[in-house]
XYZ file of C-alpha atoms in Angstrom:
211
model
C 148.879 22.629 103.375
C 150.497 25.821 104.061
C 152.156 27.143 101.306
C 154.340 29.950 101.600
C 153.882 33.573 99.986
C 155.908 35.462 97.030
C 157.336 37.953 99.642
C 158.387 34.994 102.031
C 160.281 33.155 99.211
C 161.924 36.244 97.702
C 163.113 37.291 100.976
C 164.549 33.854 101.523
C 166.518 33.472 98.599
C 168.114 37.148 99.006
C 169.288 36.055 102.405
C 170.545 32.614 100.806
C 172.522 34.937 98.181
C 174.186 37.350 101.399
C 174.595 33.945 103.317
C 176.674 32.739 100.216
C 178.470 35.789 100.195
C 180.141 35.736 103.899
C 181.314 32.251 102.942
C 182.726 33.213 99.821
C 184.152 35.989 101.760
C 185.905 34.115 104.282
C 187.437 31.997 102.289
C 188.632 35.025 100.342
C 190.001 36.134 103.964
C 192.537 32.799 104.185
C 192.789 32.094 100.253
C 193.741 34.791 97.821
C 193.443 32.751 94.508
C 191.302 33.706 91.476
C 189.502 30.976 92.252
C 188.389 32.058 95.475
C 187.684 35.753 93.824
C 185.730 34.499 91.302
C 183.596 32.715 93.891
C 183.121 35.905 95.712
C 181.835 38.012 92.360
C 180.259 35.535 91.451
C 178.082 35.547 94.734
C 177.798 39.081 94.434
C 176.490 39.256 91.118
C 173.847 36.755 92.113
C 172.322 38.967 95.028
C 172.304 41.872 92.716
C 170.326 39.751 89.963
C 168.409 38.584 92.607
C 167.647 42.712 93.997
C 166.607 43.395 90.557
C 164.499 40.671 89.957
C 162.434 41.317 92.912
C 162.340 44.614 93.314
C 158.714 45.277 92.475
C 157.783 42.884 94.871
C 159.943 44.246 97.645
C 159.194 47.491 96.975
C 155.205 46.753 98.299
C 156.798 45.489 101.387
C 157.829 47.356 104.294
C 161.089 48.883 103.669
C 162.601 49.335 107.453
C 162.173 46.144 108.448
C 163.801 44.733 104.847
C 166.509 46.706 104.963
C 167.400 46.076 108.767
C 167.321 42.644 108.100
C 170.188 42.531 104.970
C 172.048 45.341 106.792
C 172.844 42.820 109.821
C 173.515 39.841 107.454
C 175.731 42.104 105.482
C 177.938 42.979 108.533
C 181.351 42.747 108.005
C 181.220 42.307 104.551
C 183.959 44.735 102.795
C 182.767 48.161 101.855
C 184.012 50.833 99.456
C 186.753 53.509 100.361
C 185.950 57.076 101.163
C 188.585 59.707 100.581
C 186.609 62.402 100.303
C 186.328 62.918 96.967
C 184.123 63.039 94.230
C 184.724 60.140 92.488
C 186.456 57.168 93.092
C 189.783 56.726 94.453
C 192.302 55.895 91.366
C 195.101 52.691 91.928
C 197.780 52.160 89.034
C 198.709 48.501 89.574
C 202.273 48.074 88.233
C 202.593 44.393 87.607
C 203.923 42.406 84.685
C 202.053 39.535 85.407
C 198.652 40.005 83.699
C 197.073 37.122 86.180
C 197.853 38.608 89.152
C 197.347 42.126 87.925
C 194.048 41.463 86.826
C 193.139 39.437 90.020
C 194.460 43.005 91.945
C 192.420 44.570 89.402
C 189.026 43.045 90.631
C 190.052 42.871 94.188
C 190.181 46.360 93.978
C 186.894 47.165 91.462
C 185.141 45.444 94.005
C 185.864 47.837 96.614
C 184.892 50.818 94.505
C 188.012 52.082 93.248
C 188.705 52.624 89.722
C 191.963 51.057 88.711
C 194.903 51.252 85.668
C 197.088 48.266 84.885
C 200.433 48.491 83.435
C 202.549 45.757 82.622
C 205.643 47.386 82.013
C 208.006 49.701 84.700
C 209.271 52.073 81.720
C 205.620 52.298 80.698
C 204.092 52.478 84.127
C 206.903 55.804 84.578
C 205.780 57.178 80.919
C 202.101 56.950 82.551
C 202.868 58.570 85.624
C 204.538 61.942 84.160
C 200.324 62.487 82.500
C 198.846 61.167 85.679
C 198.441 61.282 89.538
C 196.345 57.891 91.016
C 195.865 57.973 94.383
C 197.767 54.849 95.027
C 200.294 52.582 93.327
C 200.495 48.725 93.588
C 204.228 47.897 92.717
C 206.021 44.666 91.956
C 209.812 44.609 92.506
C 210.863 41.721 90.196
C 209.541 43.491 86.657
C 211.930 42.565 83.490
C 214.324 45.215 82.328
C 213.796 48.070 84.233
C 212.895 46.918 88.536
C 209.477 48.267 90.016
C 212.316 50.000 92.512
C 213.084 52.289 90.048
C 209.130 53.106 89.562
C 209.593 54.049 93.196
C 212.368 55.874 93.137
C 211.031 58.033 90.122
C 207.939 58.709 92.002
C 209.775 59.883 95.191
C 212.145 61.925 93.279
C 209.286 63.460 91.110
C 207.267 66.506 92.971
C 204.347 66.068 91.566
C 204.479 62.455 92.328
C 206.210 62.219 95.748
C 202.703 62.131 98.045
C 201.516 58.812 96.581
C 201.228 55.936 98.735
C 203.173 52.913 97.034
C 202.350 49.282 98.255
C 204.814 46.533 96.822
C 203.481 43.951 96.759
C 206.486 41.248 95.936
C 207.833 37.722 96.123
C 210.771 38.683 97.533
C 211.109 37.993 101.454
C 214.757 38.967 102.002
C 214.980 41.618 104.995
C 217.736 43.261 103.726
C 215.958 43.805 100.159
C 212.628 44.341 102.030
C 214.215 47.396 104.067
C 216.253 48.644 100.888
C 212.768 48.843 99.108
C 210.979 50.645 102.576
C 214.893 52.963 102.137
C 213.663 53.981 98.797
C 209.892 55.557 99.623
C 207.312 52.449 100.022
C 204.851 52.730 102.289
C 203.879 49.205 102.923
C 205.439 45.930 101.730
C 203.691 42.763 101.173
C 205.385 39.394 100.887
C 203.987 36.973 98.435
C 201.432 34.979 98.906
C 199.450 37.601 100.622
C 195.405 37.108 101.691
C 192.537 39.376 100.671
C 191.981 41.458 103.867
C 195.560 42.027 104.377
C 196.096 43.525 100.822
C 192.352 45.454 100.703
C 192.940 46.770 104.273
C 196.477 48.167 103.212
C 195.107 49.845 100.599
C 192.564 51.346 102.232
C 194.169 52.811 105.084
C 197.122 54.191 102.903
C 193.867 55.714 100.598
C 192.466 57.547 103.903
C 196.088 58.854 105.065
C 196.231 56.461 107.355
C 199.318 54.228 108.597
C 198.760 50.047 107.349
């Protein structure tokens, strides 16, 4: 009988782990739902149990040929931002529904930034005259005081005026759409929006670049 060896095995279940991954990623790709999040961190957190629990025994093994091998079954999968700087890039997400905040929230921890939640436009404003994030994630429709407002204090602010601001909004109206691009945002997003469309915003407005 021909029974197959640790290294075999352990390599084969790390690869079942990635495998998992793309799927969980492409459905993230059509479906953003915390469902379909959860699935993806949750696949994620597997392979790095799994990287842990074998590492002694991958460590005897040779490393080039390991490491080509996840590196092509990883392609494509997301990968954290670079700005250039030191540490991570910083997103306030202004948003006073704590669901989808904190589903922004892990979208975003998953790409490497570090990220603030506010629930409150008066609050997320109070926050803003301490702090500078590299990026804002806005919702228009906020109870008593609008998420327009957050933009227009961070436009008319100095200090404040570079940041990239993404709204990210139920509201589909062109004429409301353009009065919010009017005021200062650099990228609107119509609810429901999918994973790569609200990542890859984010990252290009992170880098300087145009969504």
């Amino acid at each position: 009988m021909n029974q197959r060896h640790p290294p075999a095995l352990a390599i084969e279940e790390i690869l079942r782990a990635i495998e998992d991954i793309h799927h969980a990623g492409r459905r993230l790709q059509t479906e953003l739902s915390p469902e379909a999040l959860s699935q993806w961190a949750a696949s994620l957190h597997r392979l790095e149990n799994l990287l842990a629990k074998h590492r002694p025994l991958l460590e005897r093994l040779p490393g080039e040929e390991i490491l080509q091998g996840l590196a092509q079954r990883l392609e494509g999968q997301p990968s954290p931002p670079s700005s250039g700087a030191s540490s991570p890039p910083q997103i306030l997400i202004v948003e006073d529904e704590a669901d989808t905040a904190e589903m922004f929230a892990e979208m975003l921890g998953l790409q490497g930034y570090q990220v603030e939640k506010i629930y409150r436009a008066e609050a997320a404003m109070e926050y803003l005259k301490q702090h500078h994030p590299d990026a804002i994630v806005l919702d228009i429709m906020m109870p008593l005081v609008s998420g327009l407002e957050v933009l227009r204090f961070v436009r008319q602010t100095p200090r404040l005026r570079d940041i990239p601001v993404v709204i990210v909004s139920a509201k589909a109206i062109p004429s409301e759409i353009q009065e919010v691009l009017n005021a200062g945002a650099n990228a609107y997003l119509t609810k429901p929006i999918t994973f790569a469309e609200f990542v890859d915003t984010l990252n290009a407005l992170v880098k300087g670049q145009t969504p």
